[in-house]
mmCIF file of C-alpha atoms in Angstrom:
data_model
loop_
_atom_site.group_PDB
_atom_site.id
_atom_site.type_symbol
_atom_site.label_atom_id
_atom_site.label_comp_id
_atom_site.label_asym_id
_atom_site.label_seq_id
_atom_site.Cartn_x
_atom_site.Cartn_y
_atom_site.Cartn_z
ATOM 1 C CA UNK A 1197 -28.985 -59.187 34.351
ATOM 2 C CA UNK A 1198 -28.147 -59.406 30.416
ATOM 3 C CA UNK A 1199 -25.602 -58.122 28.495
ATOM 4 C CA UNK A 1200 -27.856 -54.737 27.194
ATOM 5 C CA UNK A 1201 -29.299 -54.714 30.978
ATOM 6 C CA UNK A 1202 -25.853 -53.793 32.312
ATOM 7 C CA UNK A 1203 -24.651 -51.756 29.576
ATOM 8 C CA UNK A 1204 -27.830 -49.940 29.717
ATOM 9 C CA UNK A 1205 -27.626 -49.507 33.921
ATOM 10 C CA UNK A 1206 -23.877 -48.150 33.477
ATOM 11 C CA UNK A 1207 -24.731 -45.570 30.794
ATOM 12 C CA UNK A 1208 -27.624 -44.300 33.144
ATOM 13 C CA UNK A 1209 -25.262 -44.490 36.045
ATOM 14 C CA UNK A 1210 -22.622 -42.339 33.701
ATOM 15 C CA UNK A 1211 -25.726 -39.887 32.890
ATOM 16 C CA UNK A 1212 -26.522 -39.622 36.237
ATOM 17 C CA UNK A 1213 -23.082 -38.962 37.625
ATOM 18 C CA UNK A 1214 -22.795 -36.380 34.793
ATOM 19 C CA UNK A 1215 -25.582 -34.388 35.736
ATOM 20 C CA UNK A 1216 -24.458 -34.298 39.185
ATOM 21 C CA UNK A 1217 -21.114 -32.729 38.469
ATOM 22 C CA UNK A 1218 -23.457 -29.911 36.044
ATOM 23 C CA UNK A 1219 -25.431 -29.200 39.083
ATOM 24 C CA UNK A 1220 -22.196 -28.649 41.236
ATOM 25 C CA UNK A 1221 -20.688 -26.654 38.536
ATOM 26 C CA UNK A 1222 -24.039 -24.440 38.406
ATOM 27 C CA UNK A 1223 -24.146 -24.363 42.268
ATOM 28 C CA UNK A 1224 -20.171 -23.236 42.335
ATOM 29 C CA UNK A 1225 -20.542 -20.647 39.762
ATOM 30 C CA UNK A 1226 -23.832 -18.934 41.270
ATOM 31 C CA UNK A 1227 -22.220 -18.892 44.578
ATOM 32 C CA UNK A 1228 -19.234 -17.696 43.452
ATOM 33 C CA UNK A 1229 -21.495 -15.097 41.532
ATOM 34 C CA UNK A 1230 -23.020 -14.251 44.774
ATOM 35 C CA UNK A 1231 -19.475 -13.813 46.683
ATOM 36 C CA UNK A 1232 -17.248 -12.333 44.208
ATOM 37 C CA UNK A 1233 -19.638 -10.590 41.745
ATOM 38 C CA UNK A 1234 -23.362 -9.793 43.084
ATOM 39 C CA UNK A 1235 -22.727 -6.923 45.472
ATOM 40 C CA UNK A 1236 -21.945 -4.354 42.569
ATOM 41 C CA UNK A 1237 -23.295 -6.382 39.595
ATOM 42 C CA UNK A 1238 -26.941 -7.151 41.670
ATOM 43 C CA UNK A 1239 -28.912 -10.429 42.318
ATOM 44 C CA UNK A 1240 -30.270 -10.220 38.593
ATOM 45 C CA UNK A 1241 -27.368 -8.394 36.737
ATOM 46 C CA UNK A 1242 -29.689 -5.209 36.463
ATOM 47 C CA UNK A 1243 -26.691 -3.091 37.444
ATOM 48 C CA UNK A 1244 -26.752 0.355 39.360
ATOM 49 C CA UNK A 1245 -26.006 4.146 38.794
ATOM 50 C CA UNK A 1246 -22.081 3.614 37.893
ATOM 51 C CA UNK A 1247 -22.689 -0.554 37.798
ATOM 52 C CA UNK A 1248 -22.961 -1.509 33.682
ATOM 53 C CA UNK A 1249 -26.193 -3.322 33.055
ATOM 54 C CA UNK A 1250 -25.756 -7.260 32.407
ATOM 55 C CA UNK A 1251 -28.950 -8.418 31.763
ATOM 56 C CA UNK A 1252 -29.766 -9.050 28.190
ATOM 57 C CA UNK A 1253 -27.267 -6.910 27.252
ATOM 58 C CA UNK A 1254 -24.194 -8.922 27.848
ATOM 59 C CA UNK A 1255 -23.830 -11.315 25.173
ATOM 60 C CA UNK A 1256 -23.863 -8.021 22.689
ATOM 61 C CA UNK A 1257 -19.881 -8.592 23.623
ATOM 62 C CA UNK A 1258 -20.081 -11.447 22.469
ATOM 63 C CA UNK A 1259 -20.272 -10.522 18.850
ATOM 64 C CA UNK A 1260 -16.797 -9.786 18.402
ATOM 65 C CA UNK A 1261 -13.388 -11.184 19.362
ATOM 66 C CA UNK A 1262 -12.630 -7.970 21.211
ATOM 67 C CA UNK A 1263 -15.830 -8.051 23.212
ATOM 68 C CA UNK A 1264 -15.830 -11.357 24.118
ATOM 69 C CA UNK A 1265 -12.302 -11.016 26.062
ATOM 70 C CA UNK A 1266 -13.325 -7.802 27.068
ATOM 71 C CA UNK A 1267 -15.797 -9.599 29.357
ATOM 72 C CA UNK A 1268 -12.455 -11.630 30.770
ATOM 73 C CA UNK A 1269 -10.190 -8.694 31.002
ATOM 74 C CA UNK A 1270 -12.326 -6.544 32.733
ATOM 75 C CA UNK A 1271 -10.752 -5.985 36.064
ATOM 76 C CA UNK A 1272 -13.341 -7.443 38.119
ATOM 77 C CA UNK A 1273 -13.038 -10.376 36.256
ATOM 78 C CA UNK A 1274 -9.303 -10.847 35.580
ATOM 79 C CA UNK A 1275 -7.949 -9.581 38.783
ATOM 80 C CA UNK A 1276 -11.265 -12.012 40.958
ATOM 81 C CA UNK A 1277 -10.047 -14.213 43.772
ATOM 82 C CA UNK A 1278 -10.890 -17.011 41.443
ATOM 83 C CA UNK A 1279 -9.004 -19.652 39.851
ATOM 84 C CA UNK A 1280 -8.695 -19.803 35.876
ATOM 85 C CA UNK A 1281 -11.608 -22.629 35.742
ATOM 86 C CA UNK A 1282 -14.176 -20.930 38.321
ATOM 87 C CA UNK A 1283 -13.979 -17.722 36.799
ATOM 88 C CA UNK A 1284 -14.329 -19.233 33.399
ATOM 89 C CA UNK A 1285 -16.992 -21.334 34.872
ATOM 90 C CA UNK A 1286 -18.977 -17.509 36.730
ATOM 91 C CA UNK A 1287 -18.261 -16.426 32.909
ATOM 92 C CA UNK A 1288 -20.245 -18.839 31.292
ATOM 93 C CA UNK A 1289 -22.984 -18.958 34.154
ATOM 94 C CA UNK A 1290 -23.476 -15.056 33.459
ATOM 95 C CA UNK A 1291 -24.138 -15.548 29.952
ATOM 96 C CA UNK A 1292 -26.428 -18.275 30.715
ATOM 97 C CA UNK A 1293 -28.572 -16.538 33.275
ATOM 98 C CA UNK A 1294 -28.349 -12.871 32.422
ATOM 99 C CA UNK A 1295 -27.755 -12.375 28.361
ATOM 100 C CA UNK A 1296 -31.287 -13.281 27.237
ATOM 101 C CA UNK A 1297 -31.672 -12.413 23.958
ATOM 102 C CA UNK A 1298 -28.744 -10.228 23.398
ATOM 103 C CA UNK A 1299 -26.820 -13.434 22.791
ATOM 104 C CA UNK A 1300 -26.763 -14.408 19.037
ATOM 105 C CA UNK A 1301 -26.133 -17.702 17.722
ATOM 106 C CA UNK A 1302 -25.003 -20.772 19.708
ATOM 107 C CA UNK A 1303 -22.947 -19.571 22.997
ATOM 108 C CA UNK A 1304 -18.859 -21.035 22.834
ATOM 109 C CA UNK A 1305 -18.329 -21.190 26.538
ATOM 110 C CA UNK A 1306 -15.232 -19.962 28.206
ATOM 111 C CA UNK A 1307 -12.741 -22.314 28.840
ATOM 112 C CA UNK A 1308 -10.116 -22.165 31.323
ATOM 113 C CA UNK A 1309 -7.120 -22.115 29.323
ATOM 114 C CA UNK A 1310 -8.752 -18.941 27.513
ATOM 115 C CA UNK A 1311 -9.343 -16.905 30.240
ATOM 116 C CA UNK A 1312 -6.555 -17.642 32.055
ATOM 117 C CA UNK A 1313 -4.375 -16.298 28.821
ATOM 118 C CA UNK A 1314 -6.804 -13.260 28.966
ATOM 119 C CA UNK A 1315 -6.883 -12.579 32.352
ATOM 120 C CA UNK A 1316 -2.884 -11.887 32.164
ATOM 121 C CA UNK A 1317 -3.536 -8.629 30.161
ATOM 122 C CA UNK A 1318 -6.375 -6.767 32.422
ATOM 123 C CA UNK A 1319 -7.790 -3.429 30.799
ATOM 124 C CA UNK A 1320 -6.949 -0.249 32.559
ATOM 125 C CA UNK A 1321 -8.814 2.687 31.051
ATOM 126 C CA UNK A 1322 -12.106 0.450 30.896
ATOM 127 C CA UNK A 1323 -14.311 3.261 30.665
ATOM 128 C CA UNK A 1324 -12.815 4.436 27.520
ATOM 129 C CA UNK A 1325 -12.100 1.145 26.322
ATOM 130 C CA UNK A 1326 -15.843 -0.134 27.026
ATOM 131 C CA UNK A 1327 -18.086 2.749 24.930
ATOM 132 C CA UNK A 1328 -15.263 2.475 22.129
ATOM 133 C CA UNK A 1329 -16.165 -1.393 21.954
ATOM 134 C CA UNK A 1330 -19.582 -0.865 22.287
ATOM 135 C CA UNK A 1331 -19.511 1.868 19.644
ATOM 136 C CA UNK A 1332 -18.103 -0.490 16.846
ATOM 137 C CA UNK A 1333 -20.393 -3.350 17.855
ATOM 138 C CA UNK A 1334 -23.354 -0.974 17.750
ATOM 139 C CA UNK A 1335 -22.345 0.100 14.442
ATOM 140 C CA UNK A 1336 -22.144 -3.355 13.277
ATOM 141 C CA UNK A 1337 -24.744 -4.734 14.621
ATOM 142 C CA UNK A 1338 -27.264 -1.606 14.514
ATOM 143 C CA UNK A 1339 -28.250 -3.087 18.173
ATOM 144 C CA UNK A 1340 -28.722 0.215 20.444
ATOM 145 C CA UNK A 1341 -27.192 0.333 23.992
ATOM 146 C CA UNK B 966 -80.391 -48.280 77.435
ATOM 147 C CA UNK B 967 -81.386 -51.050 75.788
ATOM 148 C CA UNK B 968 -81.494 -48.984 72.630
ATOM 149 C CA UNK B 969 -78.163 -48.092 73.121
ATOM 150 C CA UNK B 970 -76.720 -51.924 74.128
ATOM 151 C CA UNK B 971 -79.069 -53.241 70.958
ATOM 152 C CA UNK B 972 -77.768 -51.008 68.464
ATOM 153 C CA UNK B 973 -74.089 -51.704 69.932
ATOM 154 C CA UNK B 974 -74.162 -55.416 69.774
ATOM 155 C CA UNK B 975 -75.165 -55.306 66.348
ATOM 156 C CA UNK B 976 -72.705 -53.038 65.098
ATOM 157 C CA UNK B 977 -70.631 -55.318 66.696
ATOM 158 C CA UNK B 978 -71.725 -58.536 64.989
ATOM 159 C CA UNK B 979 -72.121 -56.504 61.631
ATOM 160 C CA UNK B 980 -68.755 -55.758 61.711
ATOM 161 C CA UNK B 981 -66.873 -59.136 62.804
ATOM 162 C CA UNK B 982 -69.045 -60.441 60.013
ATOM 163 C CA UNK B 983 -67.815 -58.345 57.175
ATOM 164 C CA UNK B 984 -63.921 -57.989 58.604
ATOM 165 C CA UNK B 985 -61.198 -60.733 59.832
ATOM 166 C CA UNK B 986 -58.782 -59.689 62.129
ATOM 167 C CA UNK B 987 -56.118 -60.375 58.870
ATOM 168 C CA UNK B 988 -57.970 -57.858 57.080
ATOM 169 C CA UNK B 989 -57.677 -55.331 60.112
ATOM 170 C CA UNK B 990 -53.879 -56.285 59.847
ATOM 171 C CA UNK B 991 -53.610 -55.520 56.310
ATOM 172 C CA UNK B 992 -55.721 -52.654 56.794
ATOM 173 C CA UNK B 993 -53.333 -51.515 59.982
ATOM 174 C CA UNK B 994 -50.377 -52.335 58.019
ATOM 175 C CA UNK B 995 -51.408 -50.243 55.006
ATOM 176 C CA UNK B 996 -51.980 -47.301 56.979
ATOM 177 C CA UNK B 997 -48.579 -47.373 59.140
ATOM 178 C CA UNK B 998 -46.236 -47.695 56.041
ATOM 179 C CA UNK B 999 -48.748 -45.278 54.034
ATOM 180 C CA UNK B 1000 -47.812 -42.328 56.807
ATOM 181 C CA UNK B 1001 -44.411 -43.704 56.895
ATOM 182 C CA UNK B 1002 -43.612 -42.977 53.600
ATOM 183 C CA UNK B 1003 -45.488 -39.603 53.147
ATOM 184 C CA UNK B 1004 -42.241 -37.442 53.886
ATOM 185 C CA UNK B 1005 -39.956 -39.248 51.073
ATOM 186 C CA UNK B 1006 -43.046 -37.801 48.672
ATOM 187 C CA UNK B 1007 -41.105 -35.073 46.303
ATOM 188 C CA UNK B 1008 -43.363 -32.256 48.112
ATOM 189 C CA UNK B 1009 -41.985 -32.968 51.294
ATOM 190 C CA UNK B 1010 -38.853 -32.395 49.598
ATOM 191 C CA UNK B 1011 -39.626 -29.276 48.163
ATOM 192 C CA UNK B 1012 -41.185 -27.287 50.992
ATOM 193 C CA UNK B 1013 -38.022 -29.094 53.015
ATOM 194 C CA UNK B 1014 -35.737 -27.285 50.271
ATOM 195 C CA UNK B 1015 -37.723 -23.684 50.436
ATOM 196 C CA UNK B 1016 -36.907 -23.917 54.476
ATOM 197 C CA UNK B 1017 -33.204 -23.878 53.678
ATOM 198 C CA UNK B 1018 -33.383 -20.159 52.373
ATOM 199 C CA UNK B 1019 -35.334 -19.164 55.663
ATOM 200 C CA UNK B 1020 -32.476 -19.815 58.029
ATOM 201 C CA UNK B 1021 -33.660 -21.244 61.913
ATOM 202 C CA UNK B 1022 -33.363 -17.685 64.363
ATOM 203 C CA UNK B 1023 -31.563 -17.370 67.294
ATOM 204 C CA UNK B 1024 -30.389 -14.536 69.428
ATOM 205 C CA UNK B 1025 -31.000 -10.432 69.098
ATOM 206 C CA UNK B 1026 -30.923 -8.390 66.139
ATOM 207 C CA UNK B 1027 -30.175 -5.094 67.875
ATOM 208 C CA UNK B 1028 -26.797 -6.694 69.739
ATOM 209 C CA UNK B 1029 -23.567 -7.027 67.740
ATOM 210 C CA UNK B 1030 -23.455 -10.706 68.522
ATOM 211 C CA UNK B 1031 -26.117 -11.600 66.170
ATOM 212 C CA UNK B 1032 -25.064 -14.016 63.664
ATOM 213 C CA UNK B 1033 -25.488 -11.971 60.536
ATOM 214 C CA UNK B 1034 -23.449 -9.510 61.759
ATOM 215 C CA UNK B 1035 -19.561 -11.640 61.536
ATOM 216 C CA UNK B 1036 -18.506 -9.225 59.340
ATOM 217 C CA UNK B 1037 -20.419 -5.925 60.590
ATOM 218 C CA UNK B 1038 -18.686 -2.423 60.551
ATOM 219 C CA UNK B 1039 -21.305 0.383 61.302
ATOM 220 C CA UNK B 1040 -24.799 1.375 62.784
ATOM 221 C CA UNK B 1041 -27.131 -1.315 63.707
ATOM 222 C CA UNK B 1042 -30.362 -0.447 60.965
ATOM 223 C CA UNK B 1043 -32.059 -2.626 63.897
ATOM 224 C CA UNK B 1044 -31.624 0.145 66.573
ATOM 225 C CA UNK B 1045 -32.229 3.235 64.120
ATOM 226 C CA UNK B 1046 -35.986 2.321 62.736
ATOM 227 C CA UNK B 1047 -35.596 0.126 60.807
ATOM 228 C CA UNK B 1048 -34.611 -4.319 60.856
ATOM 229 C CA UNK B 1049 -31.968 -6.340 59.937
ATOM 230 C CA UNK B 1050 -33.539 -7.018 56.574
ATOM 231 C CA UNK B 1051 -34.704 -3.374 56.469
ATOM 232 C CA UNK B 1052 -34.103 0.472 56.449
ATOM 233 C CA UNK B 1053 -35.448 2.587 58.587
ATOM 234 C CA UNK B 1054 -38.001 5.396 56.958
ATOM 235 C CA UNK B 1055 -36.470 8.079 55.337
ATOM 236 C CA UNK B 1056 -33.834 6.340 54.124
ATOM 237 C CA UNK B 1057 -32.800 4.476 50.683
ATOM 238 C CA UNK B 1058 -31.432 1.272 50.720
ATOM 239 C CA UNK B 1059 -28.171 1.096 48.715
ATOM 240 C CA UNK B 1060 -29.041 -1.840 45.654
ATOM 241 C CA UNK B 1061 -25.063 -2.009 45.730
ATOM 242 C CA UNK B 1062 -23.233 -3.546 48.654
ATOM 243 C CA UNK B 1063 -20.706 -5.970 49.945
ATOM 244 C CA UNK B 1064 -21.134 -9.692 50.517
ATOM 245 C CA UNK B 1065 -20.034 -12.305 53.023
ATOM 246 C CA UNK B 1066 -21.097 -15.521 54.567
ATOM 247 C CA UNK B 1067 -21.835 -16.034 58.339
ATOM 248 C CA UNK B 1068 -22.431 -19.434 60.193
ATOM 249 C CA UNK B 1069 -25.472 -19.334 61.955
ATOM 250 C CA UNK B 1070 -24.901 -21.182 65.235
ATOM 251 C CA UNK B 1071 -29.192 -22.548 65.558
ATOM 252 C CA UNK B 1072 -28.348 -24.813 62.597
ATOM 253 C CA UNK B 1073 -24.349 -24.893 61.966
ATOM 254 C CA UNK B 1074 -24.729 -23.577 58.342
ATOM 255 C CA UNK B 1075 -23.298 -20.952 56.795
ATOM 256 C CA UNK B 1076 -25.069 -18.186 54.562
ATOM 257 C CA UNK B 1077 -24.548 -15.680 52.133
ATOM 258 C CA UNK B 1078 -25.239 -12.160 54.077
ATOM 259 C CA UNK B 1079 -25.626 -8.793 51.579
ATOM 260 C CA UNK B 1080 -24.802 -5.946 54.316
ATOM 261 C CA UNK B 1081 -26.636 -3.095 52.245
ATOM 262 C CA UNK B 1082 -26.243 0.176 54.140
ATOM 263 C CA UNK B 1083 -29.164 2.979 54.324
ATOM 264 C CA UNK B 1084 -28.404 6.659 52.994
ATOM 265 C CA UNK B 1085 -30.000 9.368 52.611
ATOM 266 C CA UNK B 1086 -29.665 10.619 56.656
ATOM 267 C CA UNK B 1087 -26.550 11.350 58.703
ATOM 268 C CA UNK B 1088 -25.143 8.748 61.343
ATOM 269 C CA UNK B 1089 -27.686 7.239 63.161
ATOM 270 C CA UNK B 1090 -24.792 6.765 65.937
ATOM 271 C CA UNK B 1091 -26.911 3.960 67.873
ATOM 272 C CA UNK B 1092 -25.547 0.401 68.494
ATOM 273 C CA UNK B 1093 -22.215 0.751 66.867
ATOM 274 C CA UNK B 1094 -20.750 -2.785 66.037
ATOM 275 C CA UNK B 1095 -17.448 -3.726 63.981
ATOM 276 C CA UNK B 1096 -16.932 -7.531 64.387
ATOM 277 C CA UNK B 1097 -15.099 -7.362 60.608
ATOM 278 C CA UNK B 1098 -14.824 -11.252 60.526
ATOM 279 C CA UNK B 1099 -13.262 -12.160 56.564
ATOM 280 C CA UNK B 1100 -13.066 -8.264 56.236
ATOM 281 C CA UNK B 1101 -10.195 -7.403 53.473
ATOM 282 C CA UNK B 1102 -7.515 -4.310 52.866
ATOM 283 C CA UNK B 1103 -9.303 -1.962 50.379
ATOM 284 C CA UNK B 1104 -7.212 -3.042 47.522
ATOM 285 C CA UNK B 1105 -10.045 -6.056 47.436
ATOM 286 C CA UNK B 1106 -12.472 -3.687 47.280
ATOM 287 C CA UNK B 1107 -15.408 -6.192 46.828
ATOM 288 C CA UNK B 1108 -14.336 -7.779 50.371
ATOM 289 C CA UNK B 1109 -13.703 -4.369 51.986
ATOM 290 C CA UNK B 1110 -16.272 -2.800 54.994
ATOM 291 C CA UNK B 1111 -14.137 0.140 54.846
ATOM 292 C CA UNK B 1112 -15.435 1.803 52.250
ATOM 293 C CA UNK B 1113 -18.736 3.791 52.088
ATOM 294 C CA UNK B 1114 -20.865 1.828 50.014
ATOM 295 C CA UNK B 1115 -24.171 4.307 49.557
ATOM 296 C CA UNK B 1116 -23.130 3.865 46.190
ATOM 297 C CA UNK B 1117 -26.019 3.976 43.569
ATOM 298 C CA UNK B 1118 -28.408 6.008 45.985
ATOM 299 C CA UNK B 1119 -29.215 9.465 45.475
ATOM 300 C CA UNK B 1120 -27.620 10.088 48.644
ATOM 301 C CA UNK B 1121 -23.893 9.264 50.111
ATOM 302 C CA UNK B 1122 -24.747 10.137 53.417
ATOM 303 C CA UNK B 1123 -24.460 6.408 55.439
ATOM 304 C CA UNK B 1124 -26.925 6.009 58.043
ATOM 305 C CA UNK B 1125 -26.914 2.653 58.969
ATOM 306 C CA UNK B 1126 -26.566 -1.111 58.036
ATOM 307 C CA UNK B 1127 -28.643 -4.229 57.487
ATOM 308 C CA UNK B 1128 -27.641 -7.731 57.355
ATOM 309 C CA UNK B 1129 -29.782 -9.509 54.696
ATOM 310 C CA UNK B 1130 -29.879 -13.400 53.981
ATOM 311 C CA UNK B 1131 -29.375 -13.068 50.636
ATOM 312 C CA UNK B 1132 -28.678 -17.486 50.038
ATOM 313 C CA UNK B 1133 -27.020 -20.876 51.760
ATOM 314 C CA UNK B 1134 -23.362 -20.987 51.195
ATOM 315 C CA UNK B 1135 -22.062 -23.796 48.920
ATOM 316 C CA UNK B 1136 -20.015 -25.819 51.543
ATOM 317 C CA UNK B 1137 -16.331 -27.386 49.870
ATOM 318 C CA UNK B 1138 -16.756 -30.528 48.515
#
């Protein structure tokens, strides 16, 4: 094999490998999604009665600095069975699979160190808290909820 | 007869004349590897893939030793009308519910079961079962069988319970 041959078979190899560990990742975070999340949120993030609707309205949190740690201090999410990196990992899969279009610009994924700095102050009167944040993002971004 | 043995021979000769017995090799050859390799074909694959989400069946869905039932506390929807997967008339199925995984003994895997309860009628009161396997104190409410979860129906009233294959569980690595 030449030189370029074997560089070229270990950078595919590296690819490869890489896309693997993505695919775990993905497979972690929906199961974990399934476990820790699905039974109130639902299989598609549609919600229910008392449940807040995810899909493709979840990334409008992401519009602000408040919002977005909103979506880690929540107490489902801060006070999960998960570790820092899996919930920051269920984070970013939500986003991914459920925001749509309410996402907009280029998505900064959650990374463990944030949320597990966020998940140390979890909200308490999230009701409140939630149609106050929405309130201000729907008066700056003139997006209805 | 004769017809018969005529017509016979010379499909005979016709044929060793056009084949050798190398070509019936090849030919042979061809056709065992060809079948051979038919299941490593990506669609083999894929309809292999779609049978993981349809779990192998064993045992009764009415008894509280059924497999999807590990972590059971309540009414058996199977014995009141309706199925594992399904309520029985008259009653709405509650869209939010509690999750847990069971191993199903005909294939040693485990799954992801979604035990939605019915509402909408009182107690059905038939096949009562609480096996509670991974069941957790209510202050982890999402891992709780406790609670009453006709939660998001129009009705609290809890009638009964399903068991619902709802995905495979992602074994540790």
């Amino acid at each position: 094999m030449t030189r370029s041959g074997l560089v070229l078979a270990l950078l595919s190899g590296a690819v490869l490998s890489s896309a693997a560990a993505d695919d775990r990742e993905y497979q972690q975070a929906q199961f974990d999604y399934q476990l820790h999340c699905q039974g109130c949120h639902t299989p598609d993030g549609s919600g229910a009665d008392s449940v807040p609707r995810m899909k493709n309205e979840v990334g409008v949190f992401l519009q602000s600095k408040a919002g977005r740690e909103y979506l880690v201090r929540v107490p489902g999410s801060a006070t999960s069975a998960l570790n820092d990196k899996r919930l920051a990992s269920v984070l970013n899969w939500m986003v991914r699979e459920f925001a749509g279009d309410s996402v907009t610009g280029e998505f900064q994924p959650y990374s463990s160190a944030e949320v597990s700095e966020l998940r140390q102050q979890p909200l308490n009167e999230v009701d409140k808290y939630r149609a106050e944040l929405l309130q201000a993002l729907t008066g700056a971004t003139g997006r209805k909820q | 007869m004769k017809f018969l043995d005529r017509w016979i021979e010379q499909g005979s000769r016709d044929l060793a004349q056009r084949s050798s017995r190398r070509g019936l090799l090849k030919g042979l050859g061809g056709f065992l590897v060809g079948t051979a390799s038919i299941p490593l074909l990506p669609v083999a694959r894929a309809s292999a893939a779609q049978g993981a989400g349809q779990p192998q069946e064993e045992g009764d869905p009415s008894s509280c030793d059924y497999w999807r039932y590990c972590a059971i506390d309540g009414f058996l929807c199977s014995c009141c009308g309706g199925s594992a997967n399904t309520c029985p008339p008259g009653t709405e199925m509650s869209p939010v519910t509690w999750i847990g995984t069971c191993l199903n003994p005909a294939d040693g895997r485990n799954y992801v079961i979604s035990y939605n309860d019915c509402c909408g009628k009182s107690s059905c009161g038939a096949c009562l079962c609480q096996r509670d396997e991974g069941d957790r104190p209510p202050y982890r409410p999402d891992k709780t069988n406790d609670i009453n979860w006709c939660l998001g129906t129009t009705s609290a009233a809890y009638h009964c319970s399903t068991a619902i294959v709802v995905g495979v569980a992602l074994e540790e690595s």
